[in-house]
Tab-separated table of C-alpha atoms in Angstrom:
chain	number	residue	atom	x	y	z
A	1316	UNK	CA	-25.063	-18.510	-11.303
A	1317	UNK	CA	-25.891	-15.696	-13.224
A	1318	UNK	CA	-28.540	-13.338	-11.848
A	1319	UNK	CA	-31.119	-13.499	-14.513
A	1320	UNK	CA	-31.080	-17.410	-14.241
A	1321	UNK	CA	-31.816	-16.755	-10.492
A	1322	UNK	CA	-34.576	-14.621	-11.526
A	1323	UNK	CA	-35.919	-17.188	-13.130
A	1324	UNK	CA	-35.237	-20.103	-11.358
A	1325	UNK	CA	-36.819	-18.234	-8.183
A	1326	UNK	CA	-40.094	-17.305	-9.607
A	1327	UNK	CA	-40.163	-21.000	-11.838
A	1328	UNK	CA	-38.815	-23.277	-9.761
A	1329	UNK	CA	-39.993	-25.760	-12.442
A	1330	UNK	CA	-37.331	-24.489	-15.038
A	1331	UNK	CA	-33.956	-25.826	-14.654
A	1332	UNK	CA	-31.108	-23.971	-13.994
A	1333	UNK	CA	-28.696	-25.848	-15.953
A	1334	UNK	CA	-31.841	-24.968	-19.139
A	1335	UNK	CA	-31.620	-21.237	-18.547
A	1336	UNK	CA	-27.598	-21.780	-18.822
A	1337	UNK	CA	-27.044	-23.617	-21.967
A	1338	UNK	CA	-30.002	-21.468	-23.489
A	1339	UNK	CA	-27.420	-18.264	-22.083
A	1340	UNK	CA	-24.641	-19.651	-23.798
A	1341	UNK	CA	-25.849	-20.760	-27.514
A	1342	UNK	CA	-27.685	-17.141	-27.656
A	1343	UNK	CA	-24.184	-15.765	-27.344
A	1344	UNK	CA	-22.853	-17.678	-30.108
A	1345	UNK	CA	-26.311	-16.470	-31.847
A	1346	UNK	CA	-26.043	-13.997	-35.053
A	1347	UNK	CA	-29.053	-14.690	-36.789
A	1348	UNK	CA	-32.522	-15.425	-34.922
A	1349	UNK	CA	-36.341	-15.754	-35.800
A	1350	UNK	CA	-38.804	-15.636	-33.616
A	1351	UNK	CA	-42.709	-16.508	-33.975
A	1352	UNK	CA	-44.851	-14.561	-31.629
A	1353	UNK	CA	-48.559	-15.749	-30.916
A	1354	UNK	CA	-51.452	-14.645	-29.251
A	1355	UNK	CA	-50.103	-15.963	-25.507
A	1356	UNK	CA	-47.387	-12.440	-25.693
A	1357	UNK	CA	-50.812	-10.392	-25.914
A	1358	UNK	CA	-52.232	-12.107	-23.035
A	1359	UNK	CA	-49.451	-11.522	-20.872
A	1360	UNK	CA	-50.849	-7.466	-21.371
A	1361	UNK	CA	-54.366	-8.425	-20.320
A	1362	UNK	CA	-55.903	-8.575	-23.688
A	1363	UNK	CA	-58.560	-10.575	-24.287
A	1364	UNK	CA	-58.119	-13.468	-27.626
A	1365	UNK	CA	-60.870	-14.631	-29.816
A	1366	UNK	CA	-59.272	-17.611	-31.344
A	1367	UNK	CA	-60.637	-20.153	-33.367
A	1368	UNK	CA	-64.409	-21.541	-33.018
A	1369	UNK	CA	-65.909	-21.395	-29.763
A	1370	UNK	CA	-63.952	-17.809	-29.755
A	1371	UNK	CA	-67.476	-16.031	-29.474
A	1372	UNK	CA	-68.352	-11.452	-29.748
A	1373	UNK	CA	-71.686	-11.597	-28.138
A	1374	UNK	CA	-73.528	-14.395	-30.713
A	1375	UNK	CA	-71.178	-14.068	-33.112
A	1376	UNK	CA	-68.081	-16.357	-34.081
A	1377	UNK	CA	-65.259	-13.998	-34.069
A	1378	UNK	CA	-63.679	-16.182	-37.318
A	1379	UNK	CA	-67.578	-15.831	-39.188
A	1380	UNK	CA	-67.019	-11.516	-38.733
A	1381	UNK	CA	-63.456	-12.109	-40.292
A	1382	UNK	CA	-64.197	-12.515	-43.838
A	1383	UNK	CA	-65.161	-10.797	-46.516
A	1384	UNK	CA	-68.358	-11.725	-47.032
A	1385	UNK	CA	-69.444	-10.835	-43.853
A	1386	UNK	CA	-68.013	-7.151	-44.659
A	1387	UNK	CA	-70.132	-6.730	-47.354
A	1388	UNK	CA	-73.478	-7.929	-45.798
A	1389	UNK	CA	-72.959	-6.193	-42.525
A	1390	UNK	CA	-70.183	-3.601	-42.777
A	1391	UNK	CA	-71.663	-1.419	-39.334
A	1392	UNK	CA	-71.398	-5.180	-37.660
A	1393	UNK	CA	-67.739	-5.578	-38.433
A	1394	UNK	CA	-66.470	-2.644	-38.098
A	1395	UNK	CA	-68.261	-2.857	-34.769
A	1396	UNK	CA	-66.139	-5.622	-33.731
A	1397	UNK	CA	-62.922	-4.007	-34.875
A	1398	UNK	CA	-63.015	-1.180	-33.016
A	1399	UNK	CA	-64.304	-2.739	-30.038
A	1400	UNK	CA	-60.823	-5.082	-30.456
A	1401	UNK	CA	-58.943	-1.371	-31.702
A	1402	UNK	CA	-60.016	0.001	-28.202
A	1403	UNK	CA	-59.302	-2.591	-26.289
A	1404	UNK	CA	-55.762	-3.225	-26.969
A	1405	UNK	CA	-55.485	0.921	-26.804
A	1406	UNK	CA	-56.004	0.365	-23.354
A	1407	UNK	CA	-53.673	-2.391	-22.254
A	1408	UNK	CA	-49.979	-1.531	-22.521
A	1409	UNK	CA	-47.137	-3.969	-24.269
A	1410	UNK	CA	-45.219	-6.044	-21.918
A	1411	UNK	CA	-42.112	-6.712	-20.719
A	1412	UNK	CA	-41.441	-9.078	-23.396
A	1413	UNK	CA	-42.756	-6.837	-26.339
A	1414	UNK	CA	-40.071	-4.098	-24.753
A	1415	UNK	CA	-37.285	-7.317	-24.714
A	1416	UNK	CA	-37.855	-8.217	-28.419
A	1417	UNK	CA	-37.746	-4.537	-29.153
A	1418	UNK	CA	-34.179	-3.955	-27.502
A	1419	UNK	CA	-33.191	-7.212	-28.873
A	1420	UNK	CA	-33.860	-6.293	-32.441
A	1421	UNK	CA	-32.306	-2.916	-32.210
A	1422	UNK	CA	-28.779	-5.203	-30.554
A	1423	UNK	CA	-29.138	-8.010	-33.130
A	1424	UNK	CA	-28.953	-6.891	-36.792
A	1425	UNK	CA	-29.762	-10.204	-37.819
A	1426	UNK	CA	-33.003	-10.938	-35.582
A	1427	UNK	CA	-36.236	-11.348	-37.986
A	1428	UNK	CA	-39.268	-11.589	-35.932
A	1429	UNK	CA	-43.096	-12.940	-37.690
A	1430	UNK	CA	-45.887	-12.102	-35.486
A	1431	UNK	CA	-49.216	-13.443	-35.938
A	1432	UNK	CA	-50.706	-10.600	-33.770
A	1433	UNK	CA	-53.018	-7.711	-35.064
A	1434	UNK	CA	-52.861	-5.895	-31.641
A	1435	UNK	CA	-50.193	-3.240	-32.409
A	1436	UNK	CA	-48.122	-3.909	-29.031
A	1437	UNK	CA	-45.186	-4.762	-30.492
A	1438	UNK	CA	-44.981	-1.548	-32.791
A	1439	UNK	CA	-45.819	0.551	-29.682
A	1440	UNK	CA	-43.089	-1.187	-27.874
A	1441	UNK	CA	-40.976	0.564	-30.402
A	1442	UNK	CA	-40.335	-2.640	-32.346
A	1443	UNK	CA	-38.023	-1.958	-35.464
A	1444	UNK	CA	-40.477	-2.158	-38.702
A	1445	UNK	CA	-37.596	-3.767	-41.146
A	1446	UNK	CA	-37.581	-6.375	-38.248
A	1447	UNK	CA	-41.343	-7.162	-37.441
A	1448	UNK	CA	-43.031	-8.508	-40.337
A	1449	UNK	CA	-46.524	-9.111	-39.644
A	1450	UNK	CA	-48.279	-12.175	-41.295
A	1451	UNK	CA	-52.050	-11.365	-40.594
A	1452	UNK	CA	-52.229	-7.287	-40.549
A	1453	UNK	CA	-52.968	-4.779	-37.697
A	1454	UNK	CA	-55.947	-3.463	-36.122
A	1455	UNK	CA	-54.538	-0.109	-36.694
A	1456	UNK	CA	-54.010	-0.229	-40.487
A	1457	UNK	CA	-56.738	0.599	-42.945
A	1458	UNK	CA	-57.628	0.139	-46.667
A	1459	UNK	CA	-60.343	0.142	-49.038
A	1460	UNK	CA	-62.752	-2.120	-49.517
A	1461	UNK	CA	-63.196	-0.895	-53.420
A	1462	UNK	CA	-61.209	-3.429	-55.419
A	1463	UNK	CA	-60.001	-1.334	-57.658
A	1464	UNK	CA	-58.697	1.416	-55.200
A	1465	UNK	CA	-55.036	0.820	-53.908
A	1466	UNK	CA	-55.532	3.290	-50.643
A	1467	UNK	CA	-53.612	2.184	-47.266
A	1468	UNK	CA	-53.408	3.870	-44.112
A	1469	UNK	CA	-51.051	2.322	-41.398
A	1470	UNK	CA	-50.769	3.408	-37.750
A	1471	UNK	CA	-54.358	4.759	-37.591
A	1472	UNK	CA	-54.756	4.601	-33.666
A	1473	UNK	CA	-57.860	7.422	-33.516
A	1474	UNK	CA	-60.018	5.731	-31.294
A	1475	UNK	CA	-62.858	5.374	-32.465
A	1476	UNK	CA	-61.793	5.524	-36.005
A	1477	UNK	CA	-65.330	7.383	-36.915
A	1478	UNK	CA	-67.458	8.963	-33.899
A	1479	UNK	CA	-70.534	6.756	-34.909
A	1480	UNK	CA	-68.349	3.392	-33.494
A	1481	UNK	CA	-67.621	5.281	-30.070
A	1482	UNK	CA	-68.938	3.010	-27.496
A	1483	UNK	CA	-72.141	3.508	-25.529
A	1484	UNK	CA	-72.365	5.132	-22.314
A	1485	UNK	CA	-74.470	4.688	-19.031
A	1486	UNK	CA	-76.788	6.703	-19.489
A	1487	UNK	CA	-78.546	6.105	-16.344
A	1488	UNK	CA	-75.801	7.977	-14.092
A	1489	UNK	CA	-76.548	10.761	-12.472
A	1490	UNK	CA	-74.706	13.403	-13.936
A	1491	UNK	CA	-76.098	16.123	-11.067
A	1492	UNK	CA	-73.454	14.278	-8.769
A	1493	UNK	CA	-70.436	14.947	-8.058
A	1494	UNK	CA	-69.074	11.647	-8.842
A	1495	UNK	CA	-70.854	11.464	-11.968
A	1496	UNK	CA	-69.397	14.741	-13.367
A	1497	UNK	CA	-65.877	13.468	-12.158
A	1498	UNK	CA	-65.837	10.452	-13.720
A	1499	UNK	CA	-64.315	9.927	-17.420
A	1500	UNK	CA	-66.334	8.451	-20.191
A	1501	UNK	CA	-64.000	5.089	-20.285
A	1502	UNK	CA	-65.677	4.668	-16.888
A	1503	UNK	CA	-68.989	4.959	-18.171
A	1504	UNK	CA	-68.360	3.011	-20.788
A	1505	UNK	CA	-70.600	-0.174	-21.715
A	1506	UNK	CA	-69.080	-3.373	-22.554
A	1507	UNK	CA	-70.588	-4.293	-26.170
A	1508	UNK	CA	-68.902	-7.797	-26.163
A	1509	UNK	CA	-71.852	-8.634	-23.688
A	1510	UNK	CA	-75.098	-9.825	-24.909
A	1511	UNK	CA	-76.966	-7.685	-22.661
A	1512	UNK	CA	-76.127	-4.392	-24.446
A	1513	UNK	CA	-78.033	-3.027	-26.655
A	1514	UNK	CA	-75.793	-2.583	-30.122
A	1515	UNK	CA	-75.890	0.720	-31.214
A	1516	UNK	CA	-77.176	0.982	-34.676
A	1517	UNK	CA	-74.846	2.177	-36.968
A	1518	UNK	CA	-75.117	3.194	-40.529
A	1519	UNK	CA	-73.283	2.808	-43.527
A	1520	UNK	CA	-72.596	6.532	-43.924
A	1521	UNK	CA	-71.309	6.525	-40.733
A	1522	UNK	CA	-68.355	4.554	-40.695
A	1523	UNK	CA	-65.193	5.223	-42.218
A	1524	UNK	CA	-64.877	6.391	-45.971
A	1525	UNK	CA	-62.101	6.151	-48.372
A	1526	UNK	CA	-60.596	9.694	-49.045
A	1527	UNK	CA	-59.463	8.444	-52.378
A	1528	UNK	CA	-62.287	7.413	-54.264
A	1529	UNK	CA	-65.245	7.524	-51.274
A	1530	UNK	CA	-65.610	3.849	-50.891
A	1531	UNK	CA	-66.060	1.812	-47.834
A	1532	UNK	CA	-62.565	1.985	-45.390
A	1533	UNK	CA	-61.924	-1.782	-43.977
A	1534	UNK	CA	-59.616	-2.925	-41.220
A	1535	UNK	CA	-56.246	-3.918	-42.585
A	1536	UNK	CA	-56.062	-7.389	-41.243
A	1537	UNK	CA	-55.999	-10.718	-43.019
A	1538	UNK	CA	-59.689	-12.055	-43.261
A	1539	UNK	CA	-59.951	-15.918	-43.685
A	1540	UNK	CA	-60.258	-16.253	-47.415
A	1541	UNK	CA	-57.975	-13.456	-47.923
A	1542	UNK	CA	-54.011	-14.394	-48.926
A	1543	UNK	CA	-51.284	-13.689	-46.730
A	1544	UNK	CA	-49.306	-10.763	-47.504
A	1545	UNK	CA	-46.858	-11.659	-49.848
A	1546	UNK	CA	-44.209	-9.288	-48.774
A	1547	UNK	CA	-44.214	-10.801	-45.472
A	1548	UNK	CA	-43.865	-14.105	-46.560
A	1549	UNK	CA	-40.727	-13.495	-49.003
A	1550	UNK	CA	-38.930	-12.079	-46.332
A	1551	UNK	CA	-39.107	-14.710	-43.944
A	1552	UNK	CA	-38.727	-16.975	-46.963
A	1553	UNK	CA	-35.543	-15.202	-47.782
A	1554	UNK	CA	-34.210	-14.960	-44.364
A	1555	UNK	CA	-34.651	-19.249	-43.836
A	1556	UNK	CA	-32.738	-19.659	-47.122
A	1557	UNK	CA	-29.410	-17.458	-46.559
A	1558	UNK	CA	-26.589	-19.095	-46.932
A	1559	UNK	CA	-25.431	-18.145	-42.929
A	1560	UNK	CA	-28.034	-20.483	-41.649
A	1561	UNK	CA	-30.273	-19.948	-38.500
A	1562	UNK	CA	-28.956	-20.149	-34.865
A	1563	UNK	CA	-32.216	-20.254	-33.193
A	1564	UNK	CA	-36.361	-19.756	-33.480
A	1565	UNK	CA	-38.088	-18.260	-30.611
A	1566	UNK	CA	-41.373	-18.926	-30.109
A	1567	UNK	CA	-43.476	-17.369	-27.699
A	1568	UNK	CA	-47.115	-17.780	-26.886
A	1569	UNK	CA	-48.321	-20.037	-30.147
A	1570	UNK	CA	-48.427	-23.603	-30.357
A	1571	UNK	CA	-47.016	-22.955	-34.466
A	1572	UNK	CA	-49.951	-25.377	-35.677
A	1573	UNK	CA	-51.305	-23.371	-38.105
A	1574	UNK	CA	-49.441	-23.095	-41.431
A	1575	UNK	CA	-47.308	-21.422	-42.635
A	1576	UNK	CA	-46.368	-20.909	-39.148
A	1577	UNK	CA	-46.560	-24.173	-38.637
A	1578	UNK	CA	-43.389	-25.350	-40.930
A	1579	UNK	CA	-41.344	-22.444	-40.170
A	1580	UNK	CA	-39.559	-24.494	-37.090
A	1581	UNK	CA	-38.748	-27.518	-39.032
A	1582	UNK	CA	-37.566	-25.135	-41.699
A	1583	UNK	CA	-35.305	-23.237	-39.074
A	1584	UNK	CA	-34.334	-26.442	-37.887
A	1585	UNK	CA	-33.291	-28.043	-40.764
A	1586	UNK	CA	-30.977	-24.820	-41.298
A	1587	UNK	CA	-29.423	-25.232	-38.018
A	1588	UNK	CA	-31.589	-23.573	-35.405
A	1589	UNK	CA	-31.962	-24.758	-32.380
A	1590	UNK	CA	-35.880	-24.361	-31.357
A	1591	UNK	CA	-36.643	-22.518	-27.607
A	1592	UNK	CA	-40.527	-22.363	-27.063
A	1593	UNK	CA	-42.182	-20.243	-24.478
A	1594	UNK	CA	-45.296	-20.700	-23.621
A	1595	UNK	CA	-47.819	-20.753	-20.562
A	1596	UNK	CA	-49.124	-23.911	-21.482
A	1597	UNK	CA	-47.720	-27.599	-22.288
A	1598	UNK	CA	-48.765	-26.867	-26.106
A	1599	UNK	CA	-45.870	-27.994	-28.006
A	1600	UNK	CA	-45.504	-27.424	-31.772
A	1601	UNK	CA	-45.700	-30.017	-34.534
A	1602	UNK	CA	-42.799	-32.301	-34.626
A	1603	UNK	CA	-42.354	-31.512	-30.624
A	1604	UNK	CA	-39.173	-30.460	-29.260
A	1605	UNK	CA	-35.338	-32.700	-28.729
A	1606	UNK	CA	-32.935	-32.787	-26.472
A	1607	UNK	CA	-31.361	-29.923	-27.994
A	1608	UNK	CA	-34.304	-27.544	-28.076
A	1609	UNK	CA	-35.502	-25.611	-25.196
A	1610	UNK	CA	-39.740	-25.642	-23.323
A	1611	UNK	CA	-39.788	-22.237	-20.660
A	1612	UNK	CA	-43.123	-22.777	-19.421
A	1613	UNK	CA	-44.636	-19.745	-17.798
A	1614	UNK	CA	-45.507	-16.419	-18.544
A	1615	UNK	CA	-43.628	-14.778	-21.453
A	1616	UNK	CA	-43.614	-11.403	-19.896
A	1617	UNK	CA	-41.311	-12.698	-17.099
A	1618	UNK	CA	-39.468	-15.019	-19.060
A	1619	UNK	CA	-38.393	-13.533	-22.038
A	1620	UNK	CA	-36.593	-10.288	-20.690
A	1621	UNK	CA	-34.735	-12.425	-18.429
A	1622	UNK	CA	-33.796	-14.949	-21.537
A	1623	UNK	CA	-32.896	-12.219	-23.553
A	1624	UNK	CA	-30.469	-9.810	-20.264
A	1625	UNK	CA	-27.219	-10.742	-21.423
A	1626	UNK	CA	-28.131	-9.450	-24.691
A	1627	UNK	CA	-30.213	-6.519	-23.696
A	1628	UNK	CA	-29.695	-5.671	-20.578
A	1629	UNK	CA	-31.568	-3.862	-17.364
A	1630	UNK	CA	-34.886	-3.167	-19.373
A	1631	UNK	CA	-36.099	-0.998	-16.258
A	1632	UNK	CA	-37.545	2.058	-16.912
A	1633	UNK	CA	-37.712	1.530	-21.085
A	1634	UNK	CA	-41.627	2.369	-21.352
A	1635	UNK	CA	-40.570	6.021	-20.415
A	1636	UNK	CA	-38.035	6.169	-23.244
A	1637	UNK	CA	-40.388	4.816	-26.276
């Protein structure tokens, strides 16, 4: 028995050996792969999701700040929320199985990953950009708000973006004391996700500005009314319909139900693929899985690297190298 499907087997007894195995043996017959990353990889780095409704920021549904209309009534509010989720996933690290997709991208020429996540983990896990196409955005790209202004900026990670959206402080702490003056301001820090803190006021000529024409700068993710990128979506397009087919679709921490997510596994399918899902919870995709598909039910962190060894390898110590 190989030793990554003891790995696994050990820390999930639930997960068959003879699973781990034949999953081993088609990825070595793999050339081209897709995988469809969710919110659940993001978790696995301690970063908090606001998905869906019910998915409240203090009395706020998260989706009713993620549109454009609620940019242009309350732009200090938004971009509130934005960098509160900007520094948040600043100060969680990728995972194990951001670093695994990473290696396994920069191995497999023909690996196409679509990743539904704004958080910027998997560029920071040094994820190649030709092979991470990102369907909603990043917290960490910017544009303009002015519709007739084309300016972008990717890969912004100043945080805050603009002084004015630093977070509060404590301001009751004693800074006579010793402890006080020793202690960094991300200790001191107030959580503005909870109700009970006061929300800074912050005005319009305080957030961030356009250098190009001195509009309004706007977080560069896909609001709900907004279209998908098109880019993204002719790639993927263009990598389901090549002639060579798909040999398997990963997907990791999304149940796929939202198009056009959603039909990408039937797609994949229907050219071939064989469909592996890993996920913490029973949540299968549309369609569910067959006999010939794989469910790794646990936490993607763990589970992918060791899916992915024989192709990558010993992934110790690759945090230090990106």
């Amino acid at each position: 028995m190989a030793a990554s499907t003891t790995r696994l087997s050990t820390l999930y007894p639930h997960i068959p050996p003879s699973a781990i195995e034949s999953f081993h043996a088609h990825l070595a017959s793999s050339t081209r792969v897709l995988a469809l990353l969710g919110a659940g990889l993001s978790a696995s780095s301690g970063l908090p999701t606001f998905r869906g409704a019910g998915g409240l920021w203090r009395t706020h549904e998260a989706t009713d700040l993620a549109t454009p209309q609620a940019f242009s009534a309350d732009p200090g509010l938004v971009w509130q929320f934005y960098s509160y989720r900007r520094h948040m996933a600043l100060n969680v690290k990728p995972n194990m199985a951001h670093y695994a997709l990473a290696e396994f991208a920069k191995k497999m020429p023909g690996f196409q990953t679509l990743s539904q996540n704004v958080d910027g983990l998997s560029p920071r896990a040094g994820h190649p950009a030709e092979q991470l196409k990102l369907l909603h955005g990043s917290l960490f790209d910017v544009k303009c708000h002015n519709f007739f202004c084309n300016y972008v900026e990717t890969a912004n990670y100043t945080d805050p973006i603009v002084p004015a959206l630093a977070l509060p402080t404590d301001e009751d702490v004693d800074l006579t004391t010793n402890a006080a003056r020793e202690a960094s301001r991300e200790a001191r820090e107030l959580d503005i996700a909870d109700i009970s803190v006061a929300l800074p006021d912050v005005p319009e000529t305080a957030l961030p500005h356009c250098p190009s024409c001195g509009g309004l700068l706007r977080p560069g993710v896909v609001w709900f009314g907004e279209s998908l990128p098109a880019g993204v979506l002719e790639t993927v397009d263009a990598f389901l319909e090549d002639p060579l087919g798909v040999d398997l679709i990963l997907v990791i921490g999304t149940s796929a139900r939202v198009f056009p997510a959603a039909g990408y596994i039937e797609i994949a399918r229907s050219r071939g693929a064989r469909v592996a899902v890993i996920n913490t919870e029973m949540d299968l995709p549309p369609g569910q899985l067959t006999k010939d598909d794989w469910f790794f039910q646990g936490d993607a962190a763990v589970i992918v690297p060791e899916l992915l060894r024989p192709v990558v390898g010993d992934l110790e110590g690759v945090e230090e190298k990106l």
